Short mmCIF file of C-alpha atoms and ligand atoms in Angstrom, two decimals:
data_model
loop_
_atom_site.label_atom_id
_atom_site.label_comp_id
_atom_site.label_asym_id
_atom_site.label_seq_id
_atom_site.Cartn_x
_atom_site.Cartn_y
_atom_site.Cartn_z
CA UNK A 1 41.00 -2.36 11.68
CA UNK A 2 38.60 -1.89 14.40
CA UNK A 3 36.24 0.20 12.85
CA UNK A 4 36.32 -2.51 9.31
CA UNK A 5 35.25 -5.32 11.58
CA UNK A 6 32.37 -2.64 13.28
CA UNK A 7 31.37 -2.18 9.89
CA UNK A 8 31.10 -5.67 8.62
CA UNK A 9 29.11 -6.39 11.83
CA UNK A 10 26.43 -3.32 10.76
CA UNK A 11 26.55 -4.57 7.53
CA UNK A 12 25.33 -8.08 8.16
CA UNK A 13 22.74 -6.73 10.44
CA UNK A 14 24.26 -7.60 13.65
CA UNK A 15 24.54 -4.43 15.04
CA UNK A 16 22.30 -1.28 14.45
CA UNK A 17 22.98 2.11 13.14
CA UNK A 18 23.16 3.25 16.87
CA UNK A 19 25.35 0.60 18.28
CA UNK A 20 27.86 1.45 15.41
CA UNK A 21 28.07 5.09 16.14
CA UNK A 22 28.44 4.36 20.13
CA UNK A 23 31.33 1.64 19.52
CA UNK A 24 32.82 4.40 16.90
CA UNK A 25 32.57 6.95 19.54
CA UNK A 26 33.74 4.50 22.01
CA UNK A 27 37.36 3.98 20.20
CA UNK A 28 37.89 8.10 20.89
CA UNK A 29 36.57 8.86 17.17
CA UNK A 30 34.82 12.22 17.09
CA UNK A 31 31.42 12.85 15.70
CA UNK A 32 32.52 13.81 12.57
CA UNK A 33 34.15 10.68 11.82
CA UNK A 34 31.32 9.05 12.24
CA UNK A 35 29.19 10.47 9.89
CA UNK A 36 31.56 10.45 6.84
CA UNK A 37 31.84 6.41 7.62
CA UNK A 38 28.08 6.53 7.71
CA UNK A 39 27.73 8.53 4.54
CA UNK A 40 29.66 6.12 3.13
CA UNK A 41 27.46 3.19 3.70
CA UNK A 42 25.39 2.68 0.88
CA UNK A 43 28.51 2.80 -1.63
CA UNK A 44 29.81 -0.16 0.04
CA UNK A 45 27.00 -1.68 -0.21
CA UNK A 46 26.00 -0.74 -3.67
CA UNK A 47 25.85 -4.15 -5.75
CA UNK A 48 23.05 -6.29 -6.84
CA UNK A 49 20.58 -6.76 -3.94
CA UNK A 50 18.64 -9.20 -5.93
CA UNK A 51 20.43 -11.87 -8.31
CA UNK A 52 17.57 -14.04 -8.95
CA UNK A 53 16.91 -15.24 -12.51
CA UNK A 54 13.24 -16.73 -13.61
CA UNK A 55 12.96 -19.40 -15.37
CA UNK A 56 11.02 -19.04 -18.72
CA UNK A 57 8.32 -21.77 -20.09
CA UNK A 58 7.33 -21.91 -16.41
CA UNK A 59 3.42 -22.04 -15.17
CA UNK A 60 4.75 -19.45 -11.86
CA UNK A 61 5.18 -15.80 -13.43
CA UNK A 62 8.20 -14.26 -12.77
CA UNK A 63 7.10 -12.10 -10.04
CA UNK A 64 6.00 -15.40 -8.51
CA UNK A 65 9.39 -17.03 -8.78
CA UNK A 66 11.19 -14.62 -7.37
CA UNK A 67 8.78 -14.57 -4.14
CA UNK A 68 9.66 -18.40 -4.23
CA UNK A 69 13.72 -17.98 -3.53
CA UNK A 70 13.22 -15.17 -1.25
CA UNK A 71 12.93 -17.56 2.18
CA UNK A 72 10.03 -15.90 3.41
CA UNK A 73 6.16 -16.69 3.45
CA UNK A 74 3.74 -15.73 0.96
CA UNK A 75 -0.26 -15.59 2.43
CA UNK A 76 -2.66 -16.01 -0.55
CA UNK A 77 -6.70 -16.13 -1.03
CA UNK A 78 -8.89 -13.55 -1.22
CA UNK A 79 -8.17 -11.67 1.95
CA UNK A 80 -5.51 -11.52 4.98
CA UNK A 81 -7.68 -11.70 7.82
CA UNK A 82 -5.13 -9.61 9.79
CA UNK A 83 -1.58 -7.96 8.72
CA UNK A 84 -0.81 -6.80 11.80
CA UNK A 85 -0.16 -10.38 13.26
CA UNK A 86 0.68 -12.41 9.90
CA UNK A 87 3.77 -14.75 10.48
CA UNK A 88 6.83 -13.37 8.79
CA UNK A 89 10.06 -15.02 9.09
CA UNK A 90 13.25 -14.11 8.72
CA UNK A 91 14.30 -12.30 5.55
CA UNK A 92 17.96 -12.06 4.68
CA UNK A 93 17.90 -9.22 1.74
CA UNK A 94 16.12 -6.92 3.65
CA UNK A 95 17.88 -7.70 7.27
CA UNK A 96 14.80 -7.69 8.72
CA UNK A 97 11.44 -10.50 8.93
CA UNK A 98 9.25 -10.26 6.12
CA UNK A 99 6.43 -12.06 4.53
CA UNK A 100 4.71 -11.76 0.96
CA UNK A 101 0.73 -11.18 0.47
CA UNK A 102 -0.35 -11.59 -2.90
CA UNK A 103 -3.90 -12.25 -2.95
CA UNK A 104 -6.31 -13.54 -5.79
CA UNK A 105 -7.43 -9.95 -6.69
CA UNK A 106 -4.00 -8.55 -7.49
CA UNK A 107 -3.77 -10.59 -10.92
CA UNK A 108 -0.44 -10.07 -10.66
CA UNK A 109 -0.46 -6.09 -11.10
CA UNK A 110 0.45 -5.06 -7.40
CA UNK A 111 1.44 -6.65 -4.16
CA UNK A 112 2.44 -6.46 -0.84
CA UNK A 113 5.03 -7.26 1.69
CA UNK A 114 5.05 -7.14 5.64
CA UNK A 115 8.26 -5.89 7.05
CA UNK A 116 9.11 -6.03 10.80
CA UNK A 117 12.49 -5.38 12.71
CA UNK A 118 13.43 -5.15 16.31
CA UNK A 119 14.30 -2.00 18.43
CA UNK A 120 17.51 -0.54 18.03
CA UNK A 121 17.89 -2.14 14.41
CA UNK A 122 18.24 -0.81 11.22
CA UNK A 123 17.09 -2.50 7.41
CA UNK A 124 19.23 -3.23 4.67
CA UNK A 125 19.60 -0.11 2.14
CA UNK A 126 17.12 -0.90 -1.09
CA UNK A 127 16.46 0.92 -4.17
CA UNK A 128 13.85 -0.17 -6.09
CA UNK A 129 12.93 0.39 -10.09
CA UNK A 130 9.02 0.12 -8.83
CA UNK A 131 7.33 2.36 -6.53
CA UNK A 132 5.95 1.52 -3.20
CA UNK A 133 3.76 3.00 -0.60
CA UNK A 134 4.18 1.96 2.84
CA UNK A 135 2.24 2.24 5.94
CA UNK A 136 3.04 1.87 9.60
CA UNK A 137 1.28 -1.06 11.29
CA UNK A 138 2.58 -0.84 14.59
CA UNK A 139 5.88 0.77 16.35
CA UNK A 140 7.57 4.11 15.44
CA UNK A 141 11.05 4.78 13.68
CA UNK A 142 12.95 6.85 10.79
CA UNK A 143 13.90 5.90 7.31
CA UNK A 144 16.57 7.43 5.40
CA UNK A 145 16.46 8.28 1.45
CA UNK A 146 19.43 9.18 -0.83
CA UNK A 147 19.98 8.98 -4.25
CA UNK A 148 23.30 7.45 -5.75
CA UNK A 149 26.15 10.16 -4.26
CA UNK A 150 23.54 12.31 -3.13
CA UNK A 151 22.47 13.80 0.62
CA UNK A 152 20.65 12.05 2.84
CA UNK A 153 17.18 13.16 4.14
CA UNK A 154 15.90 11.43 6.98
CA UNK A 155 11.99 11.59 8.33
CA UNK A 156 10.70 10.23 11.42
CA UNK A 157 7.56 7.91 11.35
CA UNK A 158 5.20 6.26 13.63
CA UNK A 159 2.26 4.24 13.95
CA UNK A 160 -0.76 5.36 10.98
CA UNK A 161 1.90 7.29 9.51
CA UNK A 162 2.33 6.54 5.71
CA UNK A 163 4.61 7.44 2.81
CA UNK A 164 6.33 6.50 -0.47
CA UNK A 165 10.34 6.79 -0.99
CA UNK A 166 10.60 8.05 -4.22
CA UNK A 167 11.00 5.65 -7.05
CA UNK A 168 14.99 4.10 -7.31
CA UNK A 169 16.21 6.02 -4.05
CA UNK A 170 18.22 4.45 -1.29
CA UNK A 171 15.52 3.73 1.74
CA UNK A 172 17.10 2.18 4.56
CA UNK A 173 14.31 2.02 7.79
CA UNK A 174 15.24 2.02 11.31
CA UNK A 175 13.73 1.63 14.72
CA UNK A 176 13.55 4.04 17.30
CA UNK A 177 11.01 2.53 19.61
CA UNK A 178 11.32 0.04 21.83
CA UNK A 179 8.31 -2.58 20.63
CA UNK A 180 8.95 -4.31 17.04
CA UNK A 181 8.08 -1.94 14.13
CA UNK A 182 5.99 -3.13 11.67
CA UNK A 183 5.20 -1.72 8.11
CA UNK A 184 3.19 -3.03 5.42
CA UNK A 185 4.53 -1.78 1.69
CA UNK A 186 1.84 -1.95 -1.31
CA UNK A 187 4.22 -2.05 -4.51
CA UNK A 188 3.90 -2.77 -8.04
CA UNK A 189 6.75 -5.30 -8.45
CA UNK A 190 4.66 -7.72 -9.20
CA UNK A 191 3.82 -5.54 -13.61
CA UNK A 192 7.17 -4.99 -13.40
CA UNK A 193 9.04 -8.00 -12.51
CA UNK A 194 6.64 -9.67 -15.21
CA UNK A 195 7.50 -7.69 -17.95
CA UNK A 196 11.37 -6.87 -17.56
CA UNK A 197 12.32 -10.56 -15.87
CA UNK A 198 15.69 -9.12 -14.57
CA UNK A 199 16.02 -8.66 -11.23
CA UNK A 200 19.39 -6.99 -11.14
CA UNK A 201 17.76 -4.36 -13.71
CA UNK A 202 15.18 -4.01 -11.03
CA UNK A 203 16.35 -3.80 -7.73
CA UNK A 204 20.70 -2.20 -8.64
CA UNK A 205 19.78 0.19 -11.28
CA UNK A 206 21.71 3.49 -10.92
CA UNK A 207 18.79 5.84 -12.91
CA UNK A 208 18.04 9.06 -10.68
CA UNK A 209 15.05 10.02 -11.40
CA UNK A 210 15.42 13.73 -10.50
CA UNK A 211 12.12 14.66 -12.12
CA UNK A 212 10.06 12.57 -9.11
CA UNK A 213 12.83 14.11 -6.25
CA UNK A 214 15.94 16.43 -6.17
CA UNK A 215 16.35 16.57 -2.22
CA UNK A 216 13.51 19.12 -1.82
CA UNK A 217 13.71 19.30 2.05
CA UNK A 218 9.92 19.70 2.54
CA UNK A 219 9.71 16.57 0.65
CA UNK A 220 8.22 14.23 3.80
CA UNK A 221 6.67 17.58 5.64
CA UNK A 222 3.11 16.89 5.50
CA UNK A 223 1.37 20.30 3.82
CA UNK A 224 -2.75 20.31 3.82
CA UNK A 225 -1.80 22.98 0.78
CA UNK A 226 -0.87 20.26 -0.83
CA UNK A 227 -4.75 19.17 -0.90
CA UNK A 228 -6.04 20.07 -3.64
CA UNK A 229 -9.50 19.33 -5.91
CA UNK A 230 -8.06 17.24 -9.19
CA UNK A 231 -6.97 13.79 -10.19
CA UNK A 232 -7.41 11.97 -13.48
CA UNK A 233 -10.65 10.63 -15.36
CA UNK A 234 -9.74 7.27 -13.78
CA UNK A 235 -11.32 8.70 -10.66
CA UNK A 236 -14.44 9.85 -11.89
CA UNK A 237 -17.78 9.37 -13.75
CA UNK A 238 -18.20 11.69 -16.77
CA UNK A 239 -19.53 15.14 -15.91
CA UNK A 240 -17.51 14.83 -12.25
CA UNK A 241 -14.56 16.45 -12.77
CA UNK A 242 -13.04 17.85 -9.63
CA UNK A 243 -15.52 16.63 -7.51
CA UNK A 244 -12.40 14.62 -5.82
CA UNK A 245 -9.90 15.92 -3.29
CA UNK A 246 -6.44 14.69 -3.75
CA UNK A 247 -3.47 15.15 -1.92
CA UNK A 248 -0.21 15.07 -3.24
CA UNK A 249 2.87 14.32 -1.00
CA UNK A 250 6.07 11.99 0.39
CA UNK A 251 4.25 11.89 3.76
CA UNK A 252 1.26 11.13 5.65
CA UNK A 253 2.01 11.30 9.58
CA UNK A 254 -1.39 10.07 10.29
CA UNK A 255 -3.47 8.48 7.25
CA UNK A 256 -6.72 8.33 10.45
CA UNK A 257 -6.25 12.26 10.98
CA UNK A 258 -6.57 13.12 6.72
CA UNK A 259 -9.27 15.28 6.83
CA UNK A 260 -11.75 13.39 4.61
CA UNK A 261 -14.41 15.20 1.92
CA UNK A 262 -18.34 14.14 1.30
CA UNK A 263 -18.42 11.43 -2.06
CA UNK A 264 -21.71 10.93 -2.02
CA UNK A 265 -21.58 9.03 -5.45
CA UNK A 266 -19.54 5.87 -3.98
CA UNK A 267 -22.06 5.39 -1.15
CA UNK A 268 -24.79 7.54 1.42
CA UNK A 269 -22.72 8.78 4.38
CA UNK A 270 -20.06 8.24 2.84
CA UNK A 271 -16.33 10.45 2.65
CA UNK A 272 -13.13 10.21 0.71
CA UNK A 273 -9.62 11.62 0.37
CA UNK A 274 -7.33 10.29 -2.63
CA UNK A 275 -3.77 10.71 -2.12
CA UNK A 276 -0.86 10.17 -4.44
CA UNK A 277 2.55 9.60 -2.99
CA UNK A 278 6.08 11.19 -4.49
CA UNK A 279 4.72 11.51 -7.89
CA UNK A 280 3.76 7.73 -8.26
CA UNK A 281 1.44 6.21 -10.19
CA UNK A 282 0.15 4.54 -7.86
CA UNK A 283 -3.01 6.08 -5.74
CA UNK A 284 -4.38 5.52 -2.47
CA UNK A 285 -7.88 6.43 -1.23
CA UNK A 286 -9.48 6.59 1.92
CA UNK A 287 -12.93 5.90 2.59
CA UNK A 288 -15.38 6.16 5.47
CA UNK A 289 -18.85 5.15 6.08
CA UNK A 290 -20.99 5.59 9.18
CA UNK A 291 -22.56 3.29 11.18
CA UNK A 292 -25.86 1.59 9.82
CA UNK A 293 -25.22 2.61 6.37
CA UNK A 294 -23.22 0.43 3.01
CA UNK A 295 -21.58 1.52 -0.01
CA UNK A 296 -23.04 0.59 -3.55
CA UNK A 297 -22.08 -2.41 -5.24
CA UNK A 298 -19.91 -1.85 -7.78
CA UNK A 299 -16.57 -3.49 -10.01
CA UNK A 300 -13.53 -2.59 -11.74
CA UNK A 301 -10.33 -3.91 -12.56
CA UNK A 302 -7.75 -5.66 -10.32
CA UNK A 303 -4.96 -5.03 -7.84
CA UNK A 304 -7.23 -2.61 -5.41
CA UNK A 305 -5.92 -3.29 -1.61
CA UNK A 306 -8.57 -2.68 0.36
CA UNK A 307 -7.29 -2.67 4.20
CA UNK A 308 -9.35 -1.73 6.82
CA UNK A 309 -8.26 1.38 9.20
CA UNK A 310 -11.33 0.60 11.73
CA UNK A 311 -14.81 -0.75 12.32
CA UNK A 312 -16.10 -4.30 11.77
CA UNK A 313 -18.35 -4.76 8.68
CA UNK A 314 -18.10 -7.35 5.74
CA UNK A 315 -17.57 -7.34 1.84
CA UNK A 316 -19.34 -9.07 -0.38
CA UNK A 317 -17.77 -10.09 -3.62
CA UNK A 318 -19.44 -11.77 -6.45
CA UNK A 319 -19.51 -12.49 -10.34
CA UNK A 320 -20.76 -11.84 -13.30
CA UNK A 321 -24.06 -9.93 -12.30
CA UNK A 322 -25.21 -7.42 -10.58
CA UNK A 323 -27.57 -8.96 -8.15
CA UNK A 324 -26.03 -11.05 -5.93
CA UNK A 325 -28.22 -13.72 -5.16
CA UNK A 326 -28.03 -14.65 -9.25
CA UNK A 327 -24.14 -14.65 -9.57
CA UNK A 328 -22.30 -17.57 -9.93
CA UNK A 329 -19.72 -17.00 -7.58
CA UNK A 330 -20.31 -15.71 -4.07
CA UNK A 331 -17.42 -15.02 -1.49
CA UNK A 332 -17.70 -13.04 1.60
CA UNK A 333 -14.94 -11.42 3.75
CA UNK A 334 -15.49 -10.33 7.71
CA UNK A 335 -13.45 -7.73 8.83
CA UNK A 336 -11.99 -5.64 11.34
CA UNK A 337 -9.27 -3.19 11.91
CA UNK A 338 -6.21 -5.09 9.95
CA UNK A 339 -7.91 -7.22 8.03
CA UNK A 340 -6.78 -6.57 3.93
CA UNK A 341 -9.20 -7.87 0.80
CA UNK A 342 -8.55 -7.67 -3.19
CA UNK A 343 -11.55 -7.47 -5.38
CA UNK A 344 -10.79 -9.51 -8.15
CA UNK A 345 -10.96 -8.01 -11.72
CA UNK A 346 -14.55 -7.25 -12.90
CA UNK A 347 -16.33 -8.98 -9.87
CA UNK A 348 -18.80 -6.72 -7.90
CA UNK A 349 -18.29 -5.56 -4.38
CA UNK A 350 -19.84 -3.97 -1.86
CA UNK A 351 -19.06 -3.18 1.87
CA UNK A 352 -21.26 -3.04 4.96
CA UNK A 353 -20.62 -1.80 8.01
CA UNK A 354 -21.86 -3.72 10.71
CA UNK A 355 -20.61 -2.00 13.78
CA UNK A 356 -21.47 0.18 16.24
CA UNK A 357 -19.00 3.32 15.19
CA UNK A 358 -17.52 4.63 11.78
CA UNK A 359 -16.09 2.11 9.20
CA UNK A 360 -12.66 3.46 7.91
CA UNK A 361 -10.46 1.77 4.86
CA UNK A 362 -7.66 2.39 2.14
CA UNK A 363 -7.58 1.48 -0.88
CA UNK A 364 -3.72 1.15 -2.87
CA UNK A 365 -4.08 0.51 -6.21
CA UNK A 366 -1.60 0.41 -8.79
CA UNK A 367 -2.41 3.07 -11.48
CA UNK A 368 -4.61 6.01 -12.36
CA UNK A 369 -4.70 8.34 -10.05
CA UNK A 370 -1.99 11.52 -10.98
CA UNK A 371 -0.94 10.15 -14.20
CA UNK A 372 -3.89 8.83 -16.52
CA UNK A 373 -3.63 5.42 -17.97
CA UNK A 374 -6.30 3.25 -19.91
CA UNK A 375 -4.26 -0.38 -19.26
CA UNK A 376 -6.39 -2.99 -17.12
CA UNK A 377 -7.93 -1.36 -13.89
CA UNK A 378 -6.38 1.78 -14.94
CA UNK A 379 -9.10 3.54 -16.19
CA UNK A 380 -10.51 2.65 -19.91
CA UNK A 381 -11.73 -0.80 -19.28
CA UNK A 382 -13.85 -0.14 -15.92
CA UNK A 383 -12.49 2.15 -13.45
CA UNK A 384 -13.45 5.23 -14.62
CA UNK A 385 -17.02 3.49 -15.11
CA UNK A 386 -17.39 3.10 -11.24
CA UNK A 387 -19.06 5.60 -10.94
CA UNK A 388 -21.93 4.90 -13.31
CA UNK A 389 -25.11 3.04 -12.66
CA UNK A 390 -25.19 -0.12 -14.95
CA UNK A 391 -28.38 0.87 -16.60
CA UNK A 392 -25.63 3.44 -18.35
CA UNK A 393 -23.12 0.77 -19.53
CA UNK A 394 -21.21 1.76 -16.04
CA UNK A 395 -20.51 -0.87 -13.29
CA UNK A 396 -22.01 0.98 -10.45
CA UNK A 397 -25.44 -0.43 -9.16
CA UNK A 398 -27.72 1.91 -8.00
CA UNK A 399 -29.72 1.52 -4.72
CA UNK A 400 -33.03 1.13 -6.38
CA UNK A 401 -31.44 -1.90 -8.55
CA UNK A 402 -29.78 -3.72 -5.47
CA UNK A 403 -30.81 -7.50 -5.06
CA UNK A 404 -33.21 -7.88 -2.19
CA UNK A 405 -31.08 -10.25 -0.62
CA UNK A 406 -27.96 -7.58 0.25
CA UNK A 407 -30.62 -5.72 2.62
CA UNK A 408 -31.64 -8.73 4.13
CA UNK A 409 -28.20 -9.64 5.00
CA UNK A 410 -27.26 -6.46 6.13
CA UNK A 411 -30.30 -5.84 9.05
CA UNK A 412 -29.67 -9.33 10.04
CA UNK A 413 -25.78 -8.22 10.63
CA UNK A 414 -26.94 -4.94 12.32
CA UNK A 415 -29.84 -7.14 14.51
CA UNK A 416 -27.20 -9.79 15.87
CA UNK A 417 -25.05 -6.67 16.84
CA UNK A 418 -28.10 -4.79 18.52
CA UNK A 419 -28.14 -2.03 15.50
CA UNK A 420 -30.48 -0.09 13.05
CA UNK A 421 -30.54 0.16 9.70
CA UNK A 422 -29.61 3.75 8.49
CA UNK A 423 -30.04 3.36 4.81
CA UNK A 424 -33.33 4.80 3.40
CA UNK A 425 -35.96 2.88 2.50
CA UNK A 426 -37.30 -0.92 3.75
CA UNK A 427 -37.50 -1.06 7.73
FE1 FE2 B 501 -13.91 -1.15 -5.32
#
């Protein structure tokens, strides 16, 4: 009877994974007891996670509804100036805090969620029918993955680390430190809650998807053979073909120690790494500029979440045109290690960095990068085209064809900061 009431206490998040297994221990169970109560967990706890139902004829999408009931904030606009201090409150499906970010720029394609629990505590188990890629703001910890009846493989994390539970396992995330641990998910809910608008379909379906993971045990062991020169045509201009490096894995342990490759054609001084998690659709990239130097303007479709890794520069985002001064629409976004921007679909952007060392981001997108697909942002419409100059019917602008005004900005950033200019050309 004991060990029921332990139970129902771990299961409502009142006691962690670690406090169970000492109070087990503690009633003269052996070891192996307590891991076939443990193994048997998730069964127990397999039933709807999710039972919310939208409402149709409603102006809020689906995806939007559901953030609505889930007791937990949602930050919009263009840009979060800082994840890594956003309020989150309490959030009682995932036995954790939590807080929604769905900015302008997603158009309802991706999204992203802040997730933050205590030392010694553990998550509630999820499995989710949309994939998600999830990086480690702050603290250190393990997560454990199973599929329905399946072993468990568990993979320690900390801080910069990144990775992507395969699509529909069991993920369950615990802390191991002893500071809060804080990790930031970029998911795609958002395409699919709007097109299936069932939740329980969603977030208690029992598909395995065996061809995306059959417990491979190397599965979350980082492997630089793994790097290899590829992608699909959503990645690249015409004629480019393997000019990207991408990696392909569960795992990053460090997304700031990915060795990154030149890409001169997204900006001078300029590197890159793509990386696509447990055979996801999703893609993320990693970009760095130097000092003194920006990338070229350029557009494409939504959902792109830009978050900065390190450096202090600013984007500039605009409509319609490709020189700035002449758009219609001008916004600007100052950032710093933390801070996350979306590019809205089809506007032009360009970042600067206005600091004194290396500027570092990531980009998560939604679709395009393993698997080629020509919906919205994925690659027909404008993606692949971001890459070529305007003049070409691309939505690149070339450095010659820059508006006047963007390098006036820029050495008036780098002068307040005591800088130079390292871009070719004026001054
Ligand atoms: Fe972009």
């Amino acid at each position: 009877m004991k060990i029921t009431a332990l139970l129902t206490q771990f299961l409502n998040g009142k006691i962690s994974r670690r406090q169970l297994t000492d109070r087990i221990l503690g009633l003269g169970f052996g070891m192996a007891t307590v891991e076939s109560i443990l193994n048997n967990v998730p069964a127990a706890q397999a039933k709807p996670a999710e039972t919310f139902r939208p409402e149709p004829y409603s102006v809020r999408t689906p995806y939007g509804q559901s953030m609505a009931t889930a007791g937990v904030p949602s930050h919009t606009g263009y840009s979060a100036p800082n994840v890594r201090t956003l309020e989150v409150k309490p959030w009682p499906r995932m036995g954790a805090s939590g807080a929604f970010i769905d900015l302008t720029g997603a158009e309802g394609t991706d999204g992203a969620y802040i997730c933050e629990f205590q030392p010694g505590s553990t998550t509630k188990p999820q499995r989710y029918l949309f994939e998600e890629s999830v990086f480690v703001l702050e603290g250190e910890g393990e997560t454990t993955i199973w599929q329905e009846g399946g072993r468990k493989q568990t993979f320690r994390w900390r801080k910069g680390g990144m990775f992507s539970p395969p699509l529909n396992v069991w993920r369950q995330h615990s802390n191991r430190g002893s500071t809060p641990a804080r990790l930031i998910s970029f998911h795609d809910l958002p395409l699919m809650m709007d097109v299936l608008h069932n939740a329980e379909f969603l977030f208690d379906n029992p598909f395995v998807f065996r061809d995306r993971y059959n417990h491979d045990p190397d599965y979350f062991t980082f492997k630089p053979s793994n790097v290899r020169a590829g992608g699909t045509p959503a990645m690249f201009s015409e004629g480019e073909h393997g000019a990207v490096m991408i990696s392909d894995t569960g795992f990053v342990p460090d997304i700031n120690q990915v060795r990154l490759q030149e890409a001169k054609s997204r900006g001078l001084k300029n590197k890159g790494m793509e990386i696509v998690f447990s055979d996801n659709t999703m893609q993320t990239h990693i970009s760095e500029f130097e000092t003194g130097s920006y990338k070229r303007a350029h557009r494409h479709g939504p959902g792109s979440h830009v978050m900065i890794l390190g450096g202090v520069g600013y984007t500039l985002l605009w409509t319609d045109l490709p020189q700035y001064s002449k758009a219609p629409k001008h916004v600007r976004v100052d950032w710093t290690e933390g801070t996350l921007l979306v590019p809205p679909d089809r506007w032009f952007h360009q970042h600067f960095n206005a600091g004194g060392d290396a500027a570092k981001y990531m980009a998560t997108t939604w679709i395009g990068g393993k698997y080629f697909a020509k919906a919205m942002g994925g690659g027909g419409r404008t993606h692949r085209l971001n890459t070529i100059s305007t003049h070409q019917g691309g939505n690149m602008v070339d450095y010659p064809d820059e508006d006047p005004a963007v390098r006036s900005i820029f050495e008036e950033e780098l002068k307040k900061n005591g800088l130079k200019s390292r871009m070719p050309g004026k001054s």
